[in-house]
Short mmCIF file of C-alpha atoms and ligand atoms in Angstrom, two decimals:
data_model
loop_
_atom_site.label_atom_id
_atom_site.label_comp_id
_atom_site.label_asym_id
_atom_site.label_seq_id
_atom_site.Cartn_x
_atom_site.Cartn_y
_atom_site.Cartn_z
CA MET A 208 6.26 -13.57 -21.77
CA SER A 209 5.50 -17.24 -22.78
CA ALA A 210 2.20 -19.73 -22.24
CA THR A 211 1.39 -23.30 -21.42
CA THR A 212 -1.70 -24.45 -20.18
CA GLY A 213 -2.59 -26.03 -16.67
CA THR A 214 -5.89 -27.89 -16.48
CA PHE A 215 -7.90 -28.43 -13.09
CA ASN A 216 -11.26 -29.40 -11.95
CA ILE A 217 -14.41 -27.62 -10.75
CA GLY A 218 -16.33 -30.60 -9.64
CA ASP A 219 -16.61 -32.42 -12.67
CA THR A 220 -15.84 -30.97 -15.38
CA SER A 221 -12.12 -30.56 -16.53
CA VAL A 222 -11.42 -26.66 -17.36
CA ASN A 223 -8.47 -26.19 -19.61
CA MET A 224 -6.35 -22.64 -18.81
CA PRO A 225 -3.91 -20.78 -19.95
CA VAL A 226 -0.87 -19.99 -18.05
CA LYS A 227 1.34 -16.84 -19.16
CA ALA A 228 4.54 -16.41 -17.25
CA GLY A 229 6.09 -12.94 -17.22
CA THR A 230 10.11 -12.16 -17.05
CA ILE A 231 10.06 -12.34 -13.26
CA GLY A 232 7.81 -13.29 -10.40
CA PRO A 233 4.65 -15.89 -10.53
CA SER A 234 2.70 -16.93 -13.43
CA VAL A 235 -0.62 -16.14 -13.82
CA VAL A 236 -3.85 -19.36 -14.77
CA ASP A 237 -5.64 -16.72 -17.11
CA ILE A 238 -9.53 -17.62 -17.11
CA GLY A 239 -10.79 -15.22 -19.33
CA LYS A 240 -12.40 -18.22 -20.90
CA LEU A 241 -13.66 -19.77 -16.78
CA TYR A 242 -17.25 -18.69 -16.96
CA ALA A 243 -17.74 -19.24 -21.21
CA GLN A 244 -16.88 -23.40 -20.13
CA THR A 245 -18.18 -23.39 -16.80
CA GLY A 246 -20.55 -20.56 -16.20
CA MET A 247 -18.39 -19.58 -12.86
CA PHE A 248 -16.61 -16.49 -11.71
CA THR A 249 -13.67 -16.24 -9.38
CA TYR A 250 -13.77 -14.65 -6.04
CA ASP A 251 -11.06 -13.11 -5.25
CA PRO A 252 -12.35 -10.13 -3.19
CA GLY A 253 -9.63 -7.81 -2.58
CA PHE A 254 -7.45 -9.27 -4.97
CA THR A 255 -5.62 -11.33 -3.25
CA SER A 256 -4.49 -13.87 -5.77
CA THR A 257 -5.71 -11.78 -9.02
CA ALA A 258 -3.74 -9.94 -11.29
CA SER A 259 -5.71 -7.22 -13.68
CA CYS A 260 -3.18 -6.59 -15.85
CA GLU A 261 0.18 -7.00 -17.62
CA SER A 262 2.40 -4.22 -16.76
CA GLU A 263 6.15 -4.12 -18.51
CA ILE A 264 6.90 -0.92 -15.07
CA THR A 265 7.08 -2.35 -11.52
CA TYR A 266 8.13 -4.77 -10.31
CA ILE A 267 7.62 -6.05 -6.35
CA ASP A 268 8.88 -9.31 -4.83
CA GLY A 269 7.01 -9.20 -1.73
CA ASP A 270 8.79 -12.14 0.32
CA GLU A 271 11.98 -11.03 -0.48
CA GLY A 272 11.47 -7.23 -0.45
CA VAL A 273 12.21 -6.15 -3.86
CA LEU A 274 11.01 -3.52 -5.56
CA LEU A 275 12.02 -2.58 -8.59
CA TYR A 276 11.03 0.59 -11.66
CA ARG A 277 11.72 -0.67 -15.10
CA GLY A 278 14.22 -3.30 -13.34
CA TYR A 279 16.52 -1.15 -11.66
CA PRO A 280 16.57 -1.69 -7.37
CA ILE A 281 14.40 1.47 -5.73
CA ASP A 282 18.23 1.66 -3.62
CA GLN A 283 19.99 2.36 -7.14
CA LEU A 284 17.83 5.38 -7.85
CA ALA A 285 16.92 6.83 -4.68
CA GLU A 286 20.89 6.58 -4.38
CA HIS A 287 22.37 7.76 -6.96
CA GLY A 288 19.06 9.41 -9.48
CA ASP A 289 17.12 12.20 -8.91
CA HIS A 290 12.86 11.85 -8.30
CA LEU A 291 12.19 13.69 -12.70
CA GLU A 292 14.80 10.73 -13.61
CA THR A 293 12.41 8.89 -11.86
CA CYS A 294 9.64 9.85 -13.60
CA TYR A 295 11.37 10.09 -17.20
CA LEU A 296 12.59 6.11 -16.38
CA LEU A 297 8.86 5.25 -15.43
CA LEU A 298 7.04 7.40 -18.50
CA TYR A 299 9.33 6.13 -21.63
CA GLY A 300 10.84 2.71 -20.26
CA GLN A 301 14.29 3.95 -20.43
CA LEU A 302 16.67 6.09 -17.65
CA PRO A 303 17.52 9.27 -20.02
CA THR A 304 20.65 9.99 -21.53
CA ALA A 305 22.43 13.38 -20.71
CA ALA A 306 20.45 15.25 -23.14
CA GLN A 307 17.29 13.54 -22.82
CA LYS A 308 17.17 14.46 -19.12
CA LYS A 309 17.77 18.16 -19.91
CA ASP A 310 15.12 18.57 -22.13
CA PHE A 311 12.50 16.25 -20.11
CA ASP A 312 13.74 18.69 -17.14
CA HIS A 313 12.35 21.87 -18.80
CA ARG A 314 9.62 20.35 -20.47
CA ILE A 315 8.44 19.79 -16.61
CA THR A 316 9.60 22.78 -15.70
CA ARG A 317 7.56 24.86 -18.28
CA HIS A 318 4.57 23.22 -17.16
CA THR A 319 4.68 24.38 -13.00
CA MET A 320 2.47 27.07 -13.76
CA VAL A 321 -1.04 26.89 -13.16
CA HIS A 322 -4.09 28.85 -15.27
CA GLU A 323 -4.67 31.74 -13.24
CA GLN A 324 -8.04 31.57 -12.55
CA MET A 325 -7.27 28.18 -10.23
CA ALA A 326 -6.22 30.60 -6.85
CA ARG A 327 -10.22 31.44 -7.45
CA PHE A 328 -11.53 28.02 -7.45
CA PHE A 329 -9.22 27.41 -4.34
CA GLN A 330 -11.09 30.81 -2.97
CA GLY A 331 -14.74 28.85 -3.39
CA LEU A 332 -13.11 25.96 -0.81
CA ARG A 333 -13.56 26.04 3.02
CA ARG A 334 -9.88 27.07 4.79
CA ASP A 335 -10.25 24.43 6.46
CA ALA A 336 -10.37 21.66 4.57
CA HIS A 337 -8.11 19.15 4.91
CA PRO A 338 -5.66 19.08 1.75
CA MET A 339 -6.21 16.10 0.45
CA ALA A 340 -10.10 17.44 -0.16
CA ILE A 341 -8.69 20.32 -1.89
CA MET A 342 -6.31 18.34 -4.05
CA VAL A 343 -9.56 15.79 -5.28
CA ALA A 344 -10.65 18.80 -6.31
CA SER A 345 -8.23 20.51 -7.90
CA VAL A 346 -6.29 17.86 -9.57
CA GLY A 347 -10.24 17.46 -11.12
CA ALA A 348 -10.66 20.71 -11.91
CA LEU A 349 -7.64 20.58 -13.74
CA SER A 350 -9.67 18.55 -16.91
CA ALA A 351 -11.75 22.23 -17.36
CA PHE A 352 -8.05 23.85 -17.42
CA TYR A 353 -6.64 22.20 -19.58
CA HIS A 354 -9.13 21.25 -22.32
CA ASP A 355 -6.87 20.88 -25.46
CA SER A 356 -4.96 17.84 -23.25
CA THR A 357 -8.04 15.45 -23.00
CA ASP A 358 -7.93 13.83 -26.30
CA ILE A 359 -7.08 10.63 -25.29
CA SER A 360 -6.82 9.29 -28.37
CA ASP A 361 -3.63 11.26 -29.63
CA PRO A 362 -0.17 10.28 -27.98
CA ARG A 363 1.04 13.72 -28.00
CA GLN A 364 -1.96 14.96 -26.03
CA ARG A 365 -1.52 12.02 -23.79
CA MET A 366 2.52 12.74 -22.95
CA ILE A 367 1.47 16.80 -22.86
CA ALA A 368 -1.17 15.27 -20.05
CA SER A 369 1.49 13.92 -18.62
CA PHE A 370 3.87 16.70 -18.11
CA ARG A 371 1.18 19.07 -17.01
CA LEU A 372 0.56 16.70 -14.04
CA ILE A 373 4.36 16.02 -13.13
CA ALA A 374 4.41 19.76 -13.11
CA LYS A 375 1.64 20.49 -11.36
CA MET A 376 1.04 18.57 -8.79
CA PRO A 377 3.94 20.19 -6.75
CA THR A 378 2.17 24.09 -7.23
CA LEU A 379 -0.95 22.80 -6.54
CA ALA A 380 -0.04 20.76 -3.29
CA ALA A 381 1.92 23.37 -2.14
CA MET A 382 -0.98 25.90 -2.80
CA ALA A 383 -3.38 23.85 -0.69
CA TYR A 384 -1.10 24.15 1.85
CA LYS A 385 -0.22 27.42 1.49
CA TYR A 386 -4.39 28.41 1.41
CA SER A 387 -5.05 26.55 4.75
CA ILE A 388 -2.47 28.57 6.30
CA GLY A 389 -3.68 32.27 5.20
CA GLN A 390 -0.35 32.75 2.66
CA PRO A 391 -0.35 33.75 -0.15
CA PHE A 392 0.37 31.80 -2.94
CA VAL A 393 4.03 31.12 -4.27
CA TYR A 394 4.46 30.72 -7.64
CA PRO A 395 7.18 28.28 -9.14
CA LYS A 396 10.43 28.99 -10.11
CA ASN A 397 11.84 26.94 -12.76
CA GLU A 398 15.71 27.73 -11.72
CA LEU A 399 15.15 25.52 -9.19
CA GLY A 400 15.00 21.56 -8.95
CA TYR A 401 11.97 19.51 -8.46
CA ALA A 402 11.78 19.51 -4.64
CA GLU A 403 13.73 22.14 -4.12
CA ASN A 404 10.51 24.78 -6.36
CA PHE A 405 8.03 22.39 -3.25
CA LEU A 406 10.08 23.91 -1.24
CA ARG A 407 9.64 27.23 -1.96
CA MET A 408 6.46 26.72 -3.06
CA CYS A 409 5.28 25.98 0.39
CA TYR A 410 7.23 28.12 2.96
CA ALA A 411 8.80 30.75 1.18
CA VAL A 412 6.94 34.23 2.21
CA PRO A 413 6.78 37.56 -0.43
CA CYS A 414 8.75 39.41 2.65
CA GLU A 415 11.38 37.21 3.25
CA GLU A 416 14.64 35.57 0.87
CA TYR A 417 14.01 31.11 1.27
CA LYS A 418 17.20 29.76 1.33
CA ILE A 419 16.99 26.26 0.52
CA ASN A 420 18.35 23.35 3.05
CA PRO A 421 20.29 21.10 0.53
CA ILE A 422 19.43 17.82 3.08
CA PHE A 423 15.74 18.94 2.97
CA ALA A 424 16.11 18.89 -0.95
CA ARG A 425 18.01 15.46 -1.00
CA ALA A 426 15.22 14.05 1.35
CA LEU A 427 12.42 14.98 -0.32
CA ASP A 428 13.30 14.33 -3.35
CA ARG A 429 14.16 10.83 -2.55
CA ILE A 430 10.84 10.54 -0.58
CA PHE A 431 9.49 11.39 -4.00
CA ILE A 432 11.10 8.35 -5.63
CA LEU A 433 10.25 5.88 -3.48
CA HIS A 434 7.07 5.86 -3.49
CA ALA A 435 6.98 7.17 -7.32
CA ASP A 436 5.10 3.59 -8.57
CA HIS A 437 4.31 0.46 -6.34
CA GLU A 438 2.91 -1.63 -8.96
CA GLN A 439 -1.18 -2.86 -8.76
CA ASN A 440 -2.32 -0.92 -5.36
CA ALA A 441 -5.17 0.35 -4.55
CA SER A 442 -5.25 3.73 -5.99
CA THR A 443 -2.48 2.70 -9.04
CA SER A 444 -5.54 0.04 -9.51
CA THR A 445 -8.24 2.54 -8.97
CA VAL A 446 -6.58 4.98 -11.82
CA ARG A 447 -6.64 1.84 -14.38
CA LEU A 448 -10.13 1.01 -13.85
CA ALA A 449 -11.27 5.13 -13.87
CA GLY A 450 -9.38 5.13 -17.09
CA SER A 451 -10.58 2.17 -18.80
CA SER A 452 -13.75 3.76 -19.08
CA GLY A 453 -11.94 6.63 -21.72
CA ALA A 454 -11.94 9.29 -18.65
CA ASN A 455 -10.21 12.08 -19.32
CA PRO A 456 -6.55 12.16 -17.69
CA PHE A 457 -7.06 14.18 -15.16
CA ALA A 458 -10.45 13.11 -13.92
CA CYS A 459 -8.13 9.84 -13.58
CA ILE A 460 -6.02 10.71 -11.80
CA ALA A 461 -8.27 12.66 -9.15
CA ALA A 462 -10.01 8.86 -8.76
CA GLY A 463 -6.59 8.14 -7.60
CA VAL A 464 -5.66 11.11 -5.26
CA ALA A 465 -9.36 10.19 -3.58
CA CYS A 466 -8.18 6.21 -2.75
CA LEU A 467 -4.94 6.88 -1.73
CA TRP A 468 -7.10 9.29 0.95
CA GLY A 469 -7.63 6.22 2.94
CA PRO A 470 -5.58 5.72 6.02
CA ALA A 471 -4.90 2.23 5.04
CA HIS A 472 -2.90 3.74 1.37
CA GLY A 473 -1.09 6.99 1.87
CA GLY A 474 -3.12 8.16 4.53
CA ALA A 475 -0.71 5.33 7.02
CA ASN A 476 2.17 8.26 7.11
CA GLU A 477 -0.41 10.75 8.95
CA ALA A 478 -1.62 7.09 11.19
CA ALA A 479 1.50 6.65 12.17
CA LEU A 480 2.96 9.29 13.19
CA LYS A 481 -0.44 10.27 15.02
CA MET A 482 -0.07 6.76 16.77
CA LEU A 483 3.83 7.58 17.84
CA THR A 484 2.27 10.89 19.05
CA GLU A 485 -0.23 9.40 20.77
CA ILE A 486 2.07 6.72 22.21
CA GLY A 487 3.92 9.77 24.02
CA THR A 488 6.02 7.86 26.10
CA VAL A 489 8.53 4.36 25.48
CA GLU A 490 7.21 3.36 28.68
CA ASN A 491 4.12 2.59 27.06
CA ILE A 492 4.30 1.11 23.95
CA PRO A 493 4.21 -2.40 25.63
CA LYS A 494 0.31 -1.29 26.00
CA PHE A 495 -0.23 -0.31 22.54
CA ILE A 496 1.37 -4.16 21.27
CA ALA A 497 -0.92 -5.63 23.62
CA ARG A 498 -3.88 -3.83 22.06
CA ALA A 499 -2.84 -4.20 18.69
CA LYS A 500 -2.72 -7.96 19.18
CA ASP A 501 -6.43 -8.40 20.65
CA LYS A 502 -8.66 -9.41 18.15
CA ASN A 503 -11.09 -7.29 20.23
CA ASP A 504 -9.47 -3.84 19.54
CA PRO A 505 -9.35 -2.71 16.33
CA PHE A 506 -6.05 -1.11 16.88
CA ARG A 507 -3.30 -1.86 14.67
CA LEU A 508 -0.11 -0.68 14.28
CA MET A 509 0.11 2.00 11.82
CA GLY A 510 2.99 1.38 9.62
CA PHE A 511 3.20 -1.88 9.97
CA GLY A 512 2.37 -4.82 8.05
CA HIS A 513 1.72 -4.65 4.29
CA ARG A 514 -0.26 -6.30 1.25
CA VAL A 515 2.74 -7.42 -0.54
CA TYR A 516 6.11 -7.45 1.74
CA LYS A 517 6.20 -10.36 3.83
CA ASN A 518 9.52 -9.03 4.33
CA TYR A 519 10.76 -5.97 5.61
CA ASP A 520 9.78 -2.60 3.38
CA PRO A 521 13.34 -1.75 0.99
CA ARG A 522 12.28 1.55 0.51
CA ALA A 523 11.33 1.79 4.81
CA LYS A 524 15.76 0.70 4.90
CA ILE A 525 16.35 4.21 2.49
CA MET A 526 13.97 5.75 4.87
CA GLN A 527 14.48 4.98 7.51
CA GLN A 528 18.49 6.45 6.78
CA THR A 529 17.05 10.25 5.33
CA CYS A 530 15.32 9.99 8.63
CA HIS A 531 18.41 10.12 9.90
CA GLU A 532 19.69 12.42 8.37
CA VAL A 533 17.26 14.73 8.38
CA LEU A 534 16.36 14.69 11.95
CA GLY A 535 20.93 15.39 11.70
CA GLN A 536 20.78 17.90 10.27
CA LEU A 537 18.62 19.52 12.65
CA GLY A 538 20.67 18.06 15.52
CA MET A 539 16.86 16.37 16.42
CA LYS A 540 19.09 12.84 17.39
CA ASP A 541 16.49 13.03 20.61
CA ASP A 542 13.36 13.43 19.14
CA PRO A 543 11.66 11.60 21.53
CA LEU A 544 9.00 10.36 19.13
CA LEU A 545 12.13 8.67 17.20
CA ASP A 546 12.96 7.52 20.12
CA VAL A 547 9.40 5.89 20.25
CA ALA A 548 9.70 4.68 16.73
CA VAL A 549 12.85 2.75 16.54
CA GLU A 550 12.01 1.03 19.92
CA LEU A 551 8.46 -0.01 19.11
CA GLU A 552 10.32 -1.39 15.41
CA ARG A 553 12.52 -3.11 18.00
CA ILE A 554 10.11 -4.57 20.01
CA ALA A 555 7.74 -5.25 17.06
CA LEU A 556 10.51 -7.07 14.55
CA SER A 557 11.47 -8.96 18.05
CA ASP A 558 7.47 -10.28 18.72
CA GLU A 559 6.06 -13.60 18.00
CA TYR A 560 2.42 -12.51 16.78
CA PHE A 561 4.68 -9.68 14.55
CA ILE A 562 7.25 -12.73 13.54
CA GLU A 563 4.71 -15.11 12.43
CA LYS A 564 2.05 -12.63 10.38
CA LYS A 565 5.64 -11.01 8.79
CA LEU A 566 4.65 -7.56 9.63
CA TYR A 567 7.79 -5.54 9.52
CA PRO A 568 7.69 -1.87 9.97
CA ASN A 569 6.49 -0.11 6.00
CA ILE A 570 7.74 3.32 4.39
CA ASP A 571 5.33 5.02 6.62
CA PHE A 572 6.54 4.14 9.83
CA TYR A 573 9.85 6.31 8.99
CA SER A 574 8.47 8.99 6.60
CA GLY A 575 6.02 10.92 8.35
CA ILE A 576 9.14 11.63 10.94
CA THR A 577 10.76 13.08 8.41
CA LEU A 578 8.19 15.09 6.99
CA LYS A 579 7.09 16.40 10.28
CA ALA A 580 10.96 17.35 11.34
CA MET A 581 10.94 18.90 7.87
CA GLY A 582 8.06 21.29 8.99
CA PHE A 583 4.79 19.25 7.07
CA PRO A 584 1.99 19.65 9.47
CA VAL A 585 0.57 15.76 9.36
CA SER A 586 -2.37 16.77 7.11
CA MET A 587 0.16 17.09 4.15
CA PHE A 588 1.76 13.97 4.56
CA THR A 589 -0.67 11.72 2.32
CA VAL A 590 -0.32 14.93 -0.76
CA LEU A 591 3.37 14.56 -0.55
CA PHE A 592 2.68 10.99 -1.05
CA ALA A 593 0.09 11.84 -4.49
CA VAL A 594 2.67 14.36 -5.51
CA ALA A 595 4.72 11.86 -5.98
CA ARG A 596 2.86 9.33 -7.47
CA VAL A 597 1.23 10.86 -10.17
CA SER A 598 4.28 9.76 -12.18
CA GLY A 599 3.69 6.14 -11.57
CA TRP A 600 0.05 6.49 -12.20
CA ILE A 601 0.28 8.71 -15.29
CA ALA A 602 2.66 6.41 -16.71
CA GLN A 603 0.44 3.03 -15.22
CA TRP A 604 -2.38 5.47 -16.57
CA LYS A 605 -0.78 5.76 -20.25
CA GLU A 606 0.58 1.66 -20.55
CA MET A 607 -3.23 0.66 -20.02
CA ILE A 608 -4.28 3.58 -22.96
CA GLU A 609 -2.15 2.20 -25.22
CA ASP A 610 -2.61 -1.65 -24.62
CA PRO A 611 -4.23 -3.05 -27.90
CA GLY A 612 -6.10 -5.52 -25.33
CA GLN A 613 -7.35 -2.61 -22.90
CA LYS A 614 -11.15 -3.51 -22.20
CA ILE A 615 -13.45 -1.59 -19.43
CA GLY A 616 -12.96 -2.75 -16.11
CA ARG A 617 -15.72 -4.34 -15.07
CA PRO A 618 -15.81 -6.79 -12.09
CA ARG A 619 -17.82 -9.46 -11.34
CA GLN A 620 -19.91 -10.27 -7.97
CA LEU A 621 -21.37 -13.19 -5.60
CA TYR A 622 -25.12 -12.16 -5.61
CA ILE A 623 -26.29 -12.49 -2.12
CA GLY A 624 -29.09 -10.34 -1.83
CA SER A 625 -32.94 -11.45 -2.39
CA PRO A 626 -34.47 -13.56 -4.90
CA LYS A 627 -36.70 -12.47 -7.39
CA ARG A 628 -40.01 -10.85 -4.96
CA ASP A 629 -42.96 -9.10 -6.43
CA TYR A 630 -43.48 -5.12 -5.91
CA VAL A 631 -45.79 -4.62 -2.99
CA PRO A 632 -48.19 -1.61 -3.02
CA ILE A 633 -47.20 0.36 -0.25
CA ALA A 634 -50.62 0.38 1.84
CA GLU A 635 -50.24 -3.48 1.59
CA ARG A 636 -46.07 -3.08 3.38
CA VAL A 637 -45.74 -4.44 7.20
CA THR A 638 -42.78 -3.25 9.16
CA LYS A 639 -40.28 -7.05 9.05
N1 LIG B 938 -1.31 -4.26 13.39
C1 LIG B 938 -2.10 -5.34 13.73
N2 LIG B 938 -2.10 -6.33 13.64
C2 LIG B 938 -2.14 -6.22 11.72
C3 LIG B 938 -1.32 -5.08 11.27
C4 LIG B 938 -1.04 -4.21 11.79
N3 LIG B 938 -0.24 -3.47 11.74
N4 LIG B 938 -1.51 -5.32 10.07
C5 LIG B 938 -2.80 -6.79 10.35
N5 LIG B 938 -2.66 -7.34 11.16
C6 LIG B 938 -2.55 -8.24 11.39
C7 LIG B 938 -4.64 -8.53 10.56
O1 LIG B 938 -4.66 -8.73 12.04
C8 LIG B 938 -4.85 -10.12 10.70
O2 LIG B 938 -4.44 -11.24 11.60
P1 LIG B 938 -5.40 -11.98 11.60
O3 LIG B 938 -5.21 -12.83 10.19
O4 LIG B 938 -4.96 -12.86 13.03
O5 LIG B 938 -6.80 -11.85 11.45
C9 LIG B 938 -3.07 -10.59 9.72
O6 LIG B 938 -2.20 -9.53 10.26
C10 LIG B 938 -3.41 -10.16 8.52
O7 LIG B 938 -3.63 -8.58 7.92
P2 LIG B 938 -4.81 -8.73 6.88
O8 LIG B 938 -5.55 -6.83 7.28
O9 LIG B 938 -5.75 -9.60 6.57
O10 LIG B 938 -3.31 -7.80 6.01
P3 LIG B 938 -3.81 -7.52 4.51
O11 LIG B 938 -2.48 -7.64 3.64
O12 LIG B 938 -5.05 -7.64 4.29
O13 LIG B 938 -3.84 -6.15 5.06
C11 LIG B 938 -2.51 -3.52 5.50
C12 LIG B 938 -2.06 -5.28 4.60
C13 LIG B 938 -1.47 -2.83 5.35
C14 LIG B 938 -3.58 -2.49 5.58
C15 LIG B 938 -2.11 -4.42 6.84
O14 LIG B 938 -0.74 -4.55 7.27
C16 LIG B 938 -2.50 -2.14 7.93
O15 LIG B 938 -3.71 -2.01 8.41
N6 LIG B 938 -1.46 -2.29 8.23
C17 LIG B 938 -1.34 -0.42 9.51
C18 LIG B 938 -1.42 0.63 8.12
C19 LIG B 938 -0.71 0.66 7.37
O16 LIG B 938 0.62 0.82 7.91
N7 LIG B 938 -1.37 0.73 5.97
C20 LIG B 938 0.12 0.77 4.83
C21 LIG B 938 0.65 0.24 4.12
S1 LIG B 938 2.21 0.48 3.24
C22 LIG B 938 1.87 2.00 2.32
C23 LIG B 938 1.55 1.59 0.60
O17 LIG B 938 2.29 1.33 -0.36
O18 LIG B 938 0.30 2.03 0.10
#
C-alpha cells in the first residue's frame, strides 16, 4: 500500500492529509488527524464514502460488476470450487493444496455436532419463532457452551472458534428448521459434504432413508460460495464493530446474524419472493413497476438495486443459471413465479427509471426462487444466507483482531438536540 498526501481547504484552513492507495480500487483520504487539525468531524451517514478498515479479503468493483475473494473472481470459484475451499481461502488467504483441503474438511466435519444441551436450549423457544430469531439466540448461546474458544488473545482459540462457527452454523440452522416444523433433530453425518449434510439435516426423518439430490447439493453449495463474503456490508461491519470491543467471536457473529435479518440486507431474498407472489401474474407487473417509481409510495422492487453494484451483480448471473438448473431438474420450467421474475427483470432492465438509477437485479432476486424450489420455506432464506456468510464474518473478524493497529470502533456524530438547559422540578413543568 503506497501513501501520498492531499491538500484541501475548509474555509480558510488548509488541511494536509495522507492519501493511501490500495492494490486496486479507489484510494482513501486518511482523515484520522482531521479533528486535531480543524476541530471538525466528517459527516457520512450510511458510510457511502467512508472506508472503515483496511482489508485483504474481498474486493468489489460495483461499476464493473466485479467480485473477488482474495483476488479470485467469484464466477471461477463458484464454477470450479466448493464452499469449504472458499472458507479456507477466506480464512487463510490462499487456495488450499489437496492435503490442506483434506485436513480442513476433516477439521470442519469434526466440529459439526453441537453440545447436546443445546437441544434443551431450543425447547425454551416458541415453536412459531422466526428461524432467524432462533439463530440469533442459538449462535449467541454458543459462547455459553464453548468457553474454551472465547479467549480472543489466543490465536489457537481464535482458529478453533472459527472452525466451530463454520461447522456448527448449518447444524443450528437445520435444528431451527426442524424445531419450527415439530420434527426430531437430525444429527450431522460426517461422510457427507457441507451442503449435502445440511440438506440431510433439514429434510431427513428417522423413519426413512433420505436420498441427496446432487443438483440440489451443488446448487446449495454454490449459493453458499456466492454469499460467503461481500466486504464491509452492514452485517460484516456489525461483526467488526462488536468485535472491536473485544467481545467473543460467538457474540460478534450473533450480532452479525441480527443485522443480516433486516429486509434491506439478508432479508431481501425473503422479501423478493413475497413480492413475486404478491405480483402473482405477468399482467400485474406494470402496476408494481409504477408503484416502485412513485416517490410517494414506499414500495421498492425487492431484489433490485445495491449500495455498491451499479452494474449487474456478478453473483446474480451465476444465481440465475443455478436457478434454471434446479427448476429444470424439477421439471418446473413453467413455474409462474419464474415467469413473473423473468418478465419483471426484462421490464425493469429496459425502463428509464431503473436504467438511470442503475438498479439491476441483485443475487436475492433469483436465490429466493431457487431455495423455494428446493423446498425451503421463505422464513429459512435468510438463515441460509447466514450459514454461508459466517465464513466471511469470521475471516473479517480474525483479520480485525490480528491487525496491530486495531482500535475500538467509535463513530462521531453531529449533535442536533437541545443545547444545555437546567433541570426543571416536576411540579413546575408545563406541557409544550
Ligand atoms: N426499487 C425502486 N427504487 C429503488 C430501489 C428499488 N429496489 N432501490 C433504490 N431505488 C431508488 C431510490 O428510491 C432512490 O431514488 P431517489 O434517488 O429518487 O431518491 C435511488 O434509487 C437510490 O436509492 P438509495 O436507497 O439511496 O440507494 P442505497 O444504495 O441506499 O440502497 C438498497 C441500496 C439495496 C438498500 C436499495 O436498492 C433497496 O432497498 N433495494 C431493495 C432491497 C434489496 O433488494 N436489498 C438487497 C441488497 S443485496 C443483498 C446484500 O448484498 O446484502
